[in-house]
Each structure stands twice: as C-alpha cells, then as structure tokens.
Amino acid sequence: QVQLVESGGGLVQAGGSLRLSCAASGRTFSRYVMGWFRQAPGKEREFVINISLSGGSTHEADFVQGRFAISRDNAKNMVYLQMNNLKPEDTAVYYCAAGPFATIASMYDYWGRGTQVTVSS
C-alpha cells in the first residue's frame, strides 16, 4: 500500500516556475515507477511525465517539450516535478501516481488527491 500526498501547487504567471512535491508513505515506494498526470476542467486526465524505479530513466509527454523535470529521492520517499516556462494551458490539477512505466492512467495503482496549478496570462 502506498499513500501519496501532493503539494506545491499555486498561482503563477505565464513564463514562471513551480515545483511540485509528492510525499509517499509505505515501505514499497522504491518498487514503483512514479508519474505525474494532470486534469484540466472538462478534460480527461492526461500523462505528463514519469520516472523509473532508480530515477535513471524518465519519459515525458510531447507537450512538455523539455520544460518539466521529474526527480525522486527513494531515501525520503519523495518525488518532485519542476515546471519551468509555464503556459496558461498548463493550468490543471496535477496528480502524483505510483505504478508501472506506462503513460495510461488506468494502469497506475495509487494516486494522490492532486494539487491545483493555475497559470495566468
């Protein structure tokens, strides 16, 4: 069992940066790929980026275009999402998830409750 709690969301102007954190509980954290998804109002939840068990490999959605970076600290049970050059279309609730190295939300086993990110133009 893994419990996930996101933090770090907020309001930022276009071009700005935010760093999201995800705190995980449970002894099996290092056994899961960690991912970030997002969901904007009226839209389906979409994959953003994920990171392998050791942190040595990441995969991002096309729209990220190198603006975001994911990292993890297995000793602290933490995952981070550094978001730079934010755009208004990045506005969404961002979710942390634990699961396989996949981009499909339904394949992930555990989810946080999300943190709101709002980017003003």
PDB file of C-alpha atoms in Angstrom:
ATOM      1  CA  GLN A   1       0.000   0.000   0.000  1.00  0.00           C
ATOM      2  CA  VAL A   2       1.304   3.439  -0.939  1.00  0.00           C
ATOM      3  CA  GLN A   3      -0.294   6.711   0.073  1.00  0.00           C
ATOM      4  CA  LEU A   4       0.576   9.825  -1.886  1.00  0.00           C
ATOM      5  CA  VAL A   5       0.200  13.495  -0.941  1.00  0.00           C
ATOM      6  CA  GLU A   6       0.972  16.290  -3.389  1.00  0.00           C
ATOM      7  CA  SER A   7       1.950  19.842  -2.503  1.00  0.00           C
ATOM      8  CA  GLY A   8       3.428  22.929  -4.108  1.00  0.00           C
ATOM      9  CA  GLY A   9       0.661  23.993  -6.436  1.00  0.00           C
ATOM     10  CA  GLY A  10      -0.469  27.573  -6.743  1.00  0.00           C
ATOM     11  CA  LEU A  11      -0.966  30.578  -8.989  1.00  0.00           C
ATOM     12  CA  VAL A  12       1.882  31.668 -11.241  1.00  0.00           C
ATOM     13  CA  GLN A  13       2.230  33.980 -14.205  1.00  0.00           C
ATOM     14  CA  ALA A  14       2.989  32.646 -17.656  1.00  0.00           C
ATOM     15  CA  GLY A  15       6.701  32.033 -18.029  1.00  0.00           C
ATOM     16  CA  GLY A  16       7.091  31.334 -14.333  1.00  0.00           C
ATOM     17  CA  SER A  17       8.073  28.193 -12.470  1.00  0.00           C
ATOM     18  CA  LEU A  18       6.648  25.894  -9.837  1.00  0.00           C
ATOM     19  CA  ARG A  19       7.984  22.869  -8.040  1.00  0.00           C
ATOM     20  CA  LEU A  20       5.512  20.197  -7.037  1.00  0.00           C
ATOM     21  CA  SER A  21       6.305  17.617  -4.398  1.00  0.00           C
ATOM     22  CA  CYS A  22       4.771  14.236  -3.732  1.00  0.00           C
ATOM     23  CA  ALA A  23       5.300  12.557  -0.382  1.00  0.00           C
ATOM     24  CA  ALA A  24       4.802   8.821  -0.304  1.00  0.00           C
ATOM     25  CA  SER A  25       4.202   6.578   2.661  1.00  0.00           C
ATOM     26  CA  GLY A  26       4.899   2.881   2.745  1.00  0.00           C
ATOM     27  CA  ARG A  27       7.959   0.702   2.540  1.00  0.00           C
ATOM     28  CA  THR A  28       7.471  -0.248  -1.102  1.00  0.00           C
ATOM     29  CA  PHE A  29       7.899   3.205  -2.635  1.00  0.00           C
ATOM     30  CA  SER A  30      11.107   2.279  -4.428  1.00  0.00           C
ATOM     31  CA  ARG A  31       9.329  -0.614  -6.163  1.00  0.00           C
ATOM     32  CA  TYR A  32       7.080   1.711  -8.148  1.00  0.00           C
ATOM     33  CA  VAL A  33       7.552   3.901 -11.143  1.00  0.00           C
ATOM     34  CA  MET A  34       6.303   7.350 -10.213  1.00  0.00           C
ATOM     35  CA  GLY A  35       4.360   9.536 -12.555  1.00  0.00           C
ATOM     36  CA  TRP A  36       2.649  12.882 -12.774  1.00  0.00           C
ATOM     37  CA  PHE A  37      -0.663  13.326 -14.519  1.00  0.00           C
ATOM     38  CA  ARG A  38      -2.901  16.351 -14.877  1.00  0.00           C
ATOM     39  CA  GLN A  39      -6.548  17.072 -15.461  1.00  0.00           C
ATOM     40  CA  ALA A  40      -7.985  20.339 -16.675  1.00  0.00           C
ATOM     41  CA  PRO A  41     -11.684  21.192 -16.285  1.00  0.00           C
ATOM     42  CA  GLY A  42     -13.798  19.314 -18.802  1.00  0.00           C
ATOM     43  CA  LYS A  43     -10.858  17.230 -20.000  1.00  0.00           C
ATOM     44  CA  GLU A  44      -9.620  13.728 -19.351  1.00  0.00           C
ATOM     45  CA  ARG A  45      -6.684  13.051 -17.092  1.00  0.00           C
ATOM     46  CA  GLU A  46      -3.505  13.057 -19.147  1.00  0.00           C
ATOM     47  CA  PHE A  47       0.026  11.792 -18.679  1.00  0.00           C
ATOM     48  CA  VAL A  48       2.714  14.370 -18.023  1.00  0.00           C
ATOM     49  CA  ILE A  49       5.931  12.618 -17.092  1.00  0.00           C
ATOM     50  CA  ASN A  50       7.239   9.596 -15.201  1.00  0.00           C
ATOM     51  CA  ILE A  51      10.452   8.276 -13.705  1.00  0.00           C
ATOM     52  CA  SER A  52      11.881   4.792 -13.350  1.00  0.00           C
ATOM     53  CA  LEU A  53      12.497   2.946 -10.084  1.00  0.00           C
ATOM     54  CA  SER A  54      16.072   4.148  -9.734  1.00  0.00           C
ATOM     55  CA  GLY A  55      15.460   7.533 -11.274  1.00  0.00           C
ATOM     56  CA  GLY A  56      17.757   6.799 -14.175  1.00  0.00           C
ATOM     57  CA  SER A  57      15.117   7.000 -16.852  1.00  0.00           C
ATOM     58  CA  THR A  58      12.270   9.403 -17.488  1.00  0.00           C
ATOM     59  CA  HIS A  59       9.591   9.772 -20.126  1.00  0.00           C
ATOM     60  CA  GLU A  60       7.595  12.889 -20.863  1.00  0.00           C
ATOM     61  CA  ALA A  61       4.543  13.766 -22.894  1.00  0.00           C
ATOM     62  CA  ASP A  62       5.110  15.637 -26.136  1.00  0.00           C
ATOM     63  CA  PHE A  63       3.593  18.844 -24.827  1.00  0.00           C
ATOM     64  CA  VAL A  64       6.228  19.068 -22.084  1.00  0.00           C
ATOM     65  CA  GLN A  65       8.926  19.939 -24.629  1.00  0.00           C
ATOM     66  CA  GLY A  66      11.671  19.833 -22.019  1.00  0.00           C
ATOM     67  CA  ARG A  67      10.031  22.411 -19.747  1.00  0.00           C
ATOM     68  CA  PHE A  68       9.396  19.972 -16.885  1.00  0.00           C
ATOM     69  CA  ALA A  69      11.752  17.708 -14.966  1.00  0.00           C
ATOM     70  CA  ILE A  70      10.891  14.858 -12.645  1.00  0.00           C
ATOM     71  CA  SER A  71      13.133  13.513  -9.905  1.00  0.00           C
ATOM     72  CA  ARG A  72      12.810  11.155  -6.985  1.00  0.00           C
ATOM     73  CA  ASP A  73      14.533  10.558  -3.676  1.00  0.00           C
ATOM     74  CA  ASN A  74      13.948   6.958  -2.636  1.00  0.00           C
ATOM     75  CA  ALA A  75      15.575   7.536   0.746  1.00  0.00           C
ATOM     76  CA  LYS A  76      12.996  10.213   1.548  1.00  0.00           C
ATOM     77  CA  ASN A  77      10.052   8.666  -0.339  1.00  0.00           C
ATOM     78  CA  MET A  78       9.688  11.849  -2.359  1.00  0.00           C
ATOM     79  CA  VAL A  79       9.003  12.702  -5.979  1.00  0.00           C
ATOM     80  CA  TYR A  80       9.365  16.169  -7.451  1.00  0.00           C
ATOM     81  CA  LEU A  81       8.120  17.908 -10.558  1.00  0.00           C
ATOM     82  CA  GLN A  82       9.983  21.046 -11.544  1.00  0.00           C
ATOM     83  CA  MET A  83       7.933  23.025 -14.039  1.00  0.00           C
ATOM     84  CA  ASN A  84       9.519  25.911 -15.930  1.00  0.00           C
ATOM     85  CA  ASN A  85       8.254  28.286 -18.599  1.00  0.00           C
ATOM     86  CA  LEU A  86       4.678  27.571 -17.607  1.00  0.00           C
ATOM     87  CA  LYS A  87       1.880  28.364 -20.021  1.00  0.00           C
ATOM     88  CA  PRO A  88      -1.813  29.088 -19.378  1.00  0.00           C
ATOM     89  CA  GLU A  89      -2.654  25.735 -20.975  1.00  0.00           C
ATOM     90  CA  ASP A  90      -0.706  24.032 -18.177  1.00  0.00           C
ATOM     91  CA  THR A  91      -3.487  25.027 -15.795  1.00  0.00           C
ATOM     92  CA  ALA A  92      -4.850  21.837 -14.234  1.00  0.00           C
ATOM     93  CA  VAL A  93      -4.964  19.695 -11.153  1.00  0.00           C
ATOM     94  CA  TYR A  94      -1.721  17.741 -11.002  1.00  0.00           C
ATOM     95  CA  TYR A  95      -1.707  14.230  -9.608  1.00  0.00           C
ATOM     96  CA  CYS A  96       1.102  12.043  -8.394  1.00  0.00           C
ATOM     97  CA  ALA A  97       0.750   8.312  -9.126  1.00  0.00           C
ATOM     98  CA  ALA A  98       2.598   5.074  -8.466  1.00  0.00           C
ATOM     99  CA  GLY A  99       2.554   2.180 -10.892  1.00  0.00           C
ATOM    100  CA  PRO A 100       4.300   0.701 -13.932  1.00  0.00           C
ATOM    101  CA  PHE A 101       6.376   2.515 -16.519  1.00  0.00           C
ATOM    102  CA  ALA A 102       3.324   3.496 -18.525  1.00  0.00           C
ATOM    103  CA  THR A 103       1.521   6.546 -19.802  1.00  0.00           C
ATOM    104  CA  ILE A 104      -2.024   5.243 -19.289  1.00  0.00           C
ATOM    105  CA  ALA A 105      -3.651   6.481 -16.092  1.00  0.00           C
ATOM    106  CA  SER A 106      -5.709   3.332 -15.512  1.00  0.00           C
ATOM    107  CA  MET A 107      -2.525   1.282 -15.239  1.00  0.00           C
ATOM    108  CA  TYR A 108      -1.341   3.139 -12.141  1.00  0.00           C
ATOM    109  CA  ASP A 109      -2.104   1.596  -8.780  1.00  0.00           C
ATOM    110  CA  TYR A 110      -2.034   4.505  -6.344  1.00  0.00           C
ATOM    111  CA  TRP A 111      -2.992   8.159  -6.612  1.00  0.00           C
ATOM    112  CA  GLY A 112      -2.762  11.323  -4.607  1.00  0.00           C
ATOM    113  CA  ARG A 113      -5.615  13.808  -4.312  1.00  0.00           C
ATOM    114  CA  GLY A 114      -3.964  16.356  -6.529  1.00  0.00           C
ATOM    115  CA  THR A 115      -2.715  19.919  -6.294  1.00  0.00           C
ATOM    116  CA  GLN A 116      -4.061  22.841  -8.313  1.00  0.00           C
ATOM    117  CA  VAL A 117      -1.753  24.687 -10.679  1.00  0.00           C
ATOM    118  CA  THR A 118      -3.077  27.867 -12.244  1.00  0.00           C
ATOM    119  CA  VAL A 119      -1.089  29.816 -14.814  1.00  0.00           C
ATOM    120  CA  SER A 120      -2.279  33.314 -15.617  1.00  0.00           C
ATOM    121  CA  SER A 121      -1.587  35.017 -18.929  1.00  0.00           C
TER     122      SER A 121
END
